[in-house]
Structures are given as structure tokens and as C-alpha cells.
Amino acid sequence: MDLKQLTYFVTIVEQKSFSKAASVLHISQPSLSNAIKNLEDEVGFKLLERNTRNIGLTESGQLLYERALHILLDMSILEKEMQEAGLVGKGELRLGMIESVKHWIPKVFRKYEETFSDMNLFLTEVLSGEDVKRSLRQYKCHAIITNQLINEEDIQTVPLYKEKLVLVLHENHRLAKQDTIELSDLVDEPFIITSLGFQTRENVLETFMAKNISPYIKYEVERFETALSLILENLGVSLIPENYLADRHNASLVHKTIASPSLERTVYLTYLNDRYMAPAIGAFIDETISFFR
């Protein structure tokens, strides 16, 4: 049994077809069939259930598939780590982030590039907690800046700073001229909230629940930019991280602070504990943490 056989086997399972798998692998279908037959002969078990419509896994095949996924992922990870070994100034840094870091992260990049000017940075939005864990464990990102509190043994979670969630509404909204606004004032207001799986949503709902108030959720969105576009049409109100609004100056948007200690979130830097970090990658992590110390 070798890595090529495992790759062939996993590809067939994922494509659910020998012909499609052969196309993906760029080999002939007879060659692929022979490789799988040899694999079954080697392990001494039938691995695939073949019929005219699809391909299924036997019990032994399911076991091999699950183990093969881990082995191939480990090999992919090892290849990436070897490519990055000794990286001191050239290469790439893959960073995941949430929307609200946009006002300060360029300052970190500027400082970082003074030493590592030849590093290429790849930036991507990683929003939900599951996405954070998956992206780190599959080596899609070296590090992720998130507001999700990740409690996992293999993931390091470093708190960077706290930020308030502020109420945002249209200038023509009935509450825009009020000096103070309580959560109870929002009971019947069309509320815009982030989707399931987002920490900000949990923070907001817990705040309402603590006051025995149920918000009227009219819109669910994935991005704060979408929430603001709805507010600009006076279609609802929302609680949005203050740092996301730091560089946004629009007379039509009114910001109000609601007195509540729970309307606050922590932003963290996360990365894998046991992943090999090249000097240039480790330097970025240190630079980001020291920016807030």
C-alpha cells in the first residue's frame, strides 16, 4: 500500500465514479481499475461496492477511506512545512481575518514589511468558528484574527483587544435624536443580525436574553457591509463592532452606545500550537501581538 494507491482510492470515493476519478487523476480508467484491484488484493478485503449507478464503500472501505484522508492530509501538511522550513524573508504568509480589523491591520503590515519586504501576503475572510478551526487544521491559513473564542488543545488563542458593539441606525430613524437608548427601545424594531455560527450573533442575543427581551429579527446577514447597506435604506437597525465603523464617515448613519457590559467582544489571534512556523511567519505573529501590548 502506497500514497499513490491511497490517492486513487480517495479520489474514486469523492468522485463516486471511476471515469470521473480517472479524469481528475489524468490516468486511464483501466489503469485506475487495476490499481484499486491490486489494493484490494493487498489488504485482503473488498473496499468498494460497484453497481451501475454509483460506488459505495464496504465497512473495510469506510475504515480505509477515513484513515487515508488523515494520511494524505498529513503528507500535504509535511510538504508545506518542508517548503517553509528555514523561510526567513521570501515566501508567503496566509492570514485569515474578520472584517473589523481593516482599520489597524495595514499598520502591522507596514511595520512587518520593514524587515520582510519580499514576503507575499494572502488575506482571506474567515468568519465562523468552524471555519477558523478548519482553516488552521487544513493549513489554509498560518494564523487567523477572529472574534471567536476557540477552546481547542491544538489551537493557541491569544486575546488582542476588546471592542464595543454599537447601535447603528439611519439618521431619519425615530430613535436617532434620542440621547440615550435602552435595549427595550428596540423590541419592535426590524433588527439586522449576523447568521448562525457567528460569535457576534451570540453576544447580541445573550444581551437581549439577559434583559428578557426578544428582538424582532428581520434580516440575517454574513457581512457587516450588508447590514450597513440595509441601514442606509432605513430598513432596520443593527449592533456592529465599533472598529468596523472607525473609518466610515456617512452622515446618514448614526451610532449610539447602549450601556451594557455584555455588548463587547474580544478579538483574538489564533494559530496551531504544533505547526512548524518559519521565522518570517513567527515574526508576523509576534508583530501582531506586540502591536497591542
Short mmCIF file of C-alpha atoms in Angstrom, two decimals:
data_model
loop_
_atom_site.label_atom_id
_atom_site.label_comp_id
_atom_site.label_asym_id
_atom_site.label_seq_id
_atom_site.Cartn_x
_atom_site.Cartn_y
_atom_site.Cartn_z
CA MET A 1 0.00 0.00 0.00
CA ASP A 2 1.45 3.39 -1.00
CA LEU A 3 0.40 7.02 -1.20
CA LYS A 4 -0.47 6.79 -4.89
CA GLN A 5 -2.91 3.94 -4.23
CA LEU A 6 -4.49 5.87 -1.35
CA THR A 7 -4.82 8.96 -3.54
CA TYR A 8 -6.51 6.91 -6.26
CA PHE A 9 -8.86 5.29 -3.74
CA VAL A 10 -9.87 8.58 -2.07
CA THR A 11 -10.44 10.27 -5.42
CA ILE A 12 -12.79 7.47 -6.55
CA VAL A 13 -14.78 7.76 -3.32
CA GLU A 14 -15.05 11.55 -3.63
CA GLN A 15 -15.93 11.49 -7.34
CA LYS A 16 -18.26 8.46 -6.91
CA SER A 17 -17.12 7.29 -10.33
CA PHE A 18 -14.11 5.52 -11.83
CA SER A 19 -14.37 7.52 -15.05
CA LYS A 20 -14.58 10.88 -13.27
CA ALA A 21 -11.74 9.93 -10.91
CA ALA A 22 -9.58 8.82 -13.85
CA SER A 23 -10.17 12.19 -15.49
CA VAL A 24 -9.23 14.08 -12.31
CA LEU A 25 -6.10 11.93 -11.85
CA HIS A 26 -5.16 12.15 -15.54
CA ILE A 27 -4.82 8.39 -15.96
CA SER A 28 -6.77 5.83 -17.98
CA GLN A 29 -9.78 4.15 -16.41
CA PRO A 30 -8.33 0.61 -16.90
CA SER A 31 -5.15 1.67 -15.10
CA LEU A 32 -7.20 3.07 -12.23
CA SER A 33 -9.31 -0.09 -12.01
CA ASN A 34 -6.17 -2.25 -11.91
CA ALA A 35 -4.67 -0.07 -9.16
CA ILE A 36 -7.77 -0.49 -6.98
CA LYS A 37 -7.90 -4.25 -7.65
CA ASN A 38 -4.27 -4.52 -6.57
CA LEU A 39 -5.06 -2.51 -3.45
CA GLU A 40 -7.99 -4.80 -2.57
CA ASP A 41 -5.79 -7.86 -3.15
CA GLU A 42 -3.13 -6.38 -0.91
CA VAL A 43 -5.43 -5.59 2.03
CA GLY A 44 -7.39 -8.81 1.55
CA PHE A 45 -10.81 -7.10 1.59
CA LYS A 46 -13.29 -5.74 -0.88
CA LEU A 47 -13.24 -1.95 -0.50
CA LEU A 48 -15.82 -0.70 -2.98
CA GLU A 49 -19.35 -1.78 -3.81
CA ARG A 50 -19.83 -1.25 -7.53
CA ASN A 51 -23.17 -1.01 -9.31
CA THR A 52 -24.47 0.66 -12.45
CA ARG A 53 -25.44 3.91 -10.72
CA ASN A 54 -22.83 4.68 -8.11
CA ILE A 55 -19.98 3.45 -5.98
CA GLY A 56 -20.32 2.74 -2.29
CA LEU A 57 -17.93 1.78 0.48
CA THR A 58 -17.80 -1.54 2.28
CA GLU A 59 -17.18 -1.45 6.03
CA SER A 60 -13.47 -2.06 5.39
CA GLY A 61 -13.52 0.57 2.66
CA GLN A 62 -15.00 3.14 5.03
CA LEU A 63 -12.21 2.47 7.54
CA LEU A 64 -9.53 2.81 4.88
CA TYR A 65 -11.11 5.97 3.49
CA GLU A 66 -11.16 7.71 6.88
CA ARG A 67 -7.56 6.73 7.63
CA ALA A 68 -6.40 7.60 4.11
CA LEU A 69 -7.83 11.13 4.44
CA HIS A 70 -5.73 11.72 7.55
CA ILE A 71 -2.60 10.24 5.96
CA LEU A 72 -2.91 12.30 2.79
CA LEU A 73 -3.63 15.46 4.78
CA ASP A 74 -0.58 14.79 6.96
CA MET A 75 1.56 14.34 3.84
CA SER A 76 0.24 17.58 2.38
CA ILE A 77 1.00 19.35 5.65
CA LEU A 78 4.51 17.88 5.75
CA GLU A 79 5.18 19.07 2.20
CA LYS A 80 4.08 22.60 3.11
CA GLU A 81 6.19 22.63 6.26
CA MET A 82 9.26 21.45 4.37
CA GLN A 83 8.71 24.14 1.75
CA GLU A 84 8.57 26.74 4.54
CA ALA A 85 11.49 25.34 6.55
CA GLY A 86 14.13 28.00 7.03
CA LEU A 87 11.98 30.67 5.40
CA VAL A 88 13.49 33.96 6.55
CA GLY A 89 12.44 36.55 4.02
CA LYS A 90 10.86 35.14 0.88
CA GLY A 91 7.69 33.15 0.59
CA GLU A 92 4.05 33.63 1.53
CA LEU A 93 2.00 34.34 4.60
CA ARG A 94 -1.65 33.32 4.59
CA LEU A 95 -3.76 35.27 7.07
CA GLY A 96 -7.44 34.86 7.84
CA MET A 97 -9.34 37.75 9.37
CA ILE A 98 -12.67 39.29 10.28
CA GLU A 99 -13.99 42.48 8.69
CA SER A 100 -13.39 44.88 11.55
CA VAL A 101 -9.57 44.54 11.59
CA LYS A 102 -9.28 46.58 8.40
CA HIS A 103 -8.60 49.83 10.28
CA TRP A 104 -5.44 48.59 12.05
CA ILE A 105 -4.04 45.60 10.17
CA PRO A 106 -2.37 47.75 7.44
CA LYS A 107 -0.26 49.36 10.18
CA VAL A 108 1.01 45.92 11.21
CA PHE A 109 1.75 45.07 7.57
CA ARG A 110 3.73 48.31 7.16
CA LYS A 111 5.89 47.53 10.18
CA TYR A 112 6.32 43.90 9.14
CA GLU A 113 7.45 44.80 5.62
CA GLU A 114 10.31 46.87 7.00
CA THR A 115 12.02 43.54 7.73
CA PHE A 116 10.24 41.10 5.41
CA SER A 117 9.66 43.14 2.26
CA ASP A 118 9.80 40.09 -0.04
CA MET A 119 7.04 38.16 1.73
CA ASN A 120 3.76 37.88 -0.18
CA LEU A 121 0.64 38.19 1.98
CA PHE A 122 -2.58 36.38 1.11
CA LEU A 123 -5.59 37.71 3.01
CA THR A 124 -8.94 35.99 3.29
CA GLU A 125 -12.08 36.44 5.38
CA VAL A 126 -12.66 33.63 7.87
CA LEU A 127 -15.78 34.28 9.88
CA SER A 128 -17.40 31.36 11.72
CA GLY A 129 -15.77 29.33 14.48
CA GLU A 130 -15.87 26.12 12.44
CA ASP A 131 -14.20 27.90 9.54
CA VAL A 132 -11.43 29.09 11.85
CA LYS A 133 -10.69 25.57 13.10
CA ARG A 134 -10.92 24.02 9.65
CA SER A 135 -8.70 26.64 8.00
CA LEU A 136 -5.99 26.26 10.64
CA ARG A 137 -6.05 22.47 10.76
CA GLN A 138 -6.02 22.11 7.00
CA TYR A 139 -3.14 24.59 6.74
CA LYS A 140 -5.15 27.03 4.64
CA CYS A 141 -4.05 29.84 6.95
CA HIS A 142 -0.94 30.34 9.07
CA ALA A 143 -2.89 32.47 11.53
CA ILE A 144 -6.40 33.92 11.87
CA ILE A 145 -7.63 37.08 13.57
CA THR A 146 -11.09 36.31 14.88
CA ASN A 147 -13.68 37.23 17.47
CA GLN A 148 -14.43 33.53 18.02
CA LEU A 149 -13.16 32.13 21.32
CA ILE A 150 -11.56 28.84 20.27
CA ASN A 151 -11.06 26.38 23.13
CA GLU A 152 -9.12 23.57 21.46
CA GLU A 153 -5.94 21.88 22.69
CA ASP A 154 -4.19 22.17 19.32
CA ILE A 155 -5.04 25.84 18.76
CA GLN A 156 -3.40 28.79 20.51
CA THR A 157 -5.80 31.66 21.16
CA VAL A 158 -4.23 35.00 22.12
CA PRO A 159 -6.54 37.89 23.12
CA LEU A 160 -5.56 41.12 21.35
CA TYR A 161 -8.13 43.74 22.38
CA LYS A 162 -11.77 44.37 23.23
CA GLU A 163 -14.24 46.43 21.22
CA LYS A 164 -17.79 47.61 21.84
CA LEU A 165 -20.82 46.70 19.78
CA VAL A 166 -22.60 49.96 18.95
CA LEU A 167 -26.11 50.54 17.68
CA VAL A 168 -26.23 51.81 14.11
CA LEU A 169 -29.37 53.34 12.64
CA HIS A 170 -30.43 55.75 9.90
CA GLU A 171 -30.42 59.48 10.62
CA ASN A 172 -34.18 59.57 9.93
CA HIS A 173 -34.92 56.75 12.33
CA ARG A 174 -37.27 57.65 15.19
CA LEU A 175 -34.56 56.88 17.77
CA ALA A 176 -31.76 58.82 16.07
CA LYS A 177 -32.34 62.01 18.09
CA GLN A 178 -32.61 60.28 21.48
CA ASP A 179 -29.68 60.94 23.80
CA THR A 180 -29.85 57.51 25.40
CA ILE A 181 -31.25 54.27 24.04
CA GLU A 182 -32.09 51.16 26.02
CA LEU A 183 -32.42 47.63 24.66
CA SER A 184 -36.13 47.81 25.45
CA ASP A 185 -36.44 50.61 22.87
CA LEU A 186 -35.52 48.09 20.15
CA VAL A 187 -38.18 45.46 20.88
CA ASP A 188 -40.32 46.11 17.80
CA GLU A 189 -37.57 47.43 15.56
CA PRO A 190 -36.61 45.40 12.45
CA PHE A 191 -33.29 44.00 13.60
CA ILE A 192 -30.33 43.04 11.40
CA ILE A 193 -28.13 40.30 12.83
CA THR A 194 -25.28 38.07 11.70
CA SER A 195 -26.02 34.47 10.69
CA LEU A 196 -25.91 31.34 12.82
CA GLY A 197 -22.39 30.32 13.80
CA PHE A 198 -21.09 33.86 14.25
CA GLN A 199 -19.88 34.95 17.69
CA THR A 200 -21.30 38.46 17.32
CA ARG A 201 -24.78 36.98 16.92
CA GLU A 202 -24.35 35.02 20.16
CA ASN A 203 -23.14 38.12 22.01
CA VAL A 204 -26.12 40.16 20.85
CA LEU A 205 -28.75 37.51 21.59
CA GLU A 206 -27.28 36.81 25.04
CA THR A 207 -27.55 40.53 25.82
CA PHE A 208 -31.21 40.62 24.84
CA MET A 209 -31.90 37.38 26.72
CA ALA A 210 -30.36 38.79 29.90
CA LYS A 211 -32.97 41.57 29.75
CA ASN A 212 -35.78 39.10 28.91
CA ILE A 213 -36.22 40.78 25.55
CA SER A 214 -36.75 39.05 22.20
CA PRO A 215 -35.56 41.14 19.23
CA TYR A 216 -37.60 41.20 16.05
CA ILE A 217 -35.04 39.66 13.67
CA LYS A 218 -35.93 40.83 10.19
CA TYR A 219 -32.64 40.25 8.35
CA GLU A 220 -29.79 37.77 8.83
CA VAL A 221 -26.51 38.62 7.09
CA GLU A 222 -22.95 37.31 6.89
CA ARG A 223 -21.18 40.63 6.46
CA PHE A 224 -21.45 43.93 8.31
CA GLU A 225 -21.19 45.69 4.95
CA THR A 226 -24.55 44.17 4.02
CA ALA A 227 -26.03 45.28 7.34
CA LEU A 228 -24.91 48.86 6.69
CA SER A 229 -26.40 48.86 3.20
CA LEU A 230 -29.76 47.88 4.71
CA ILE A 231 -29.47 50.56 7.40
CA LEU A 232 -28.71 53.18 4.73
CA GLU A 233 -32.15 52.40 3.30
CA ASN A 234 -33.65 52.73 6.80
CA LEU A 235 -34.76 49.10 6.71
CA GLY A 236 -33.61 48.24 10.20
CA VAL A 237 -31.04 48.68 12.96
CA SER A 238 -28.05 46.63 14.00
CA LEU A 239 -25.32 46.25 16.61
CA ILE A 240 -21.95 46.45 14.89
CA PRO A 241 -18.33 46.39 16.20
CA GLU A 242 -17.10 49.95 16.70
CA ASN A 243 -13.81 49.32 14.91
CA TYR A 244 -15.64 48.35 11.76
CA LEU A 245 -17.05 51.87 11.71
CA ALA A 246 -13.76 53.61 12.52
CA ASP A 247 -13.07 54.89 9.01
CA ARG A 248 -16.66 55.17 7.82
CA HIS A 249 -18.00 58.73 7.77
CA ASN A 250 -21.55 58.88 6.47
CA ALA A 251 -23.97 61.49 7.72
CA SER A 252 -26.87 59.09 7.13
CA LEU A 253 -25.50 56.63 9.69
CA VAL A 254 -25.97 57.38 13.39
CA HIS A 255 -24.01 55.49 16.05
CA LYS A 256 -25.34 55.06 19.58
CA THR A 257 -23.72 53.33 22.55
CA ILE A 258 -26.04 51.22 24.65
CA ALA A 259 -24.91 50.86 28.25
CA SER A 260 -24.32 47.14 28.68
CA PRO A 261 -21.09 45.34 29.64
CA SER A 262 -22.12 42.34 27.53
CA LEU A 263 -22.19 44.44 24.34
CA GLU A 264 -18.48 43.99 23.96
CA ARG A 265 -16.38 41.39 22.20
CA THR A 266 -12.78 40.24 22.31
CA VAL A 267 -10.66 39.89 19.18
CA TYR A 268 -8.11 37.07 19.18
CA LEU A 269 -5.13 35.89 17.18
CA THR A 270 -5.24 32.12 16.63
CA TYR A 271 -2.74 29.65 15.22
CA LEU A 272 -1.85 25.97 15.56
CA ASN A 273 0.28 25.05 18.56
CA ASP A 274 2.27 22.30 16.88
CA ARG A 275 2.61 23.69 13.37
CA TYR A 276 6.13 24.48 12.28
CA MET A 277 6.37 28.25 11.87
CA ALA A 278 9.15 29.61 9.68
CA PRO A 279 10.97 32.63 11.18
CA ALA A 280 9.17 35.04 8.83
CA ILE A 281 5.76 33.65 9.86
CA GLY A 282 6.60 33.67 13.56
CA ALA A 283 7.78 37.25 13.24
CA PHE A 284 4.39 38.32 11.91
CA ILE A 285 2.60 36.65 14.81
CA ASP A 286 4.92 38.40 17.27
CA GLU A 287 4.46 41.73 15.47
CA THR A 288 0.67 41.45 15.65
CA ILE A 289 0.65 40.60 19.36
CA SER A 290 3.14 43.35 20.25
CA PHE A 291 1.04 45.92 18.36
CA PHE A 292 -1.49 45.74 21.22
CA ARG A 293 0.94 45.43 24.14
#
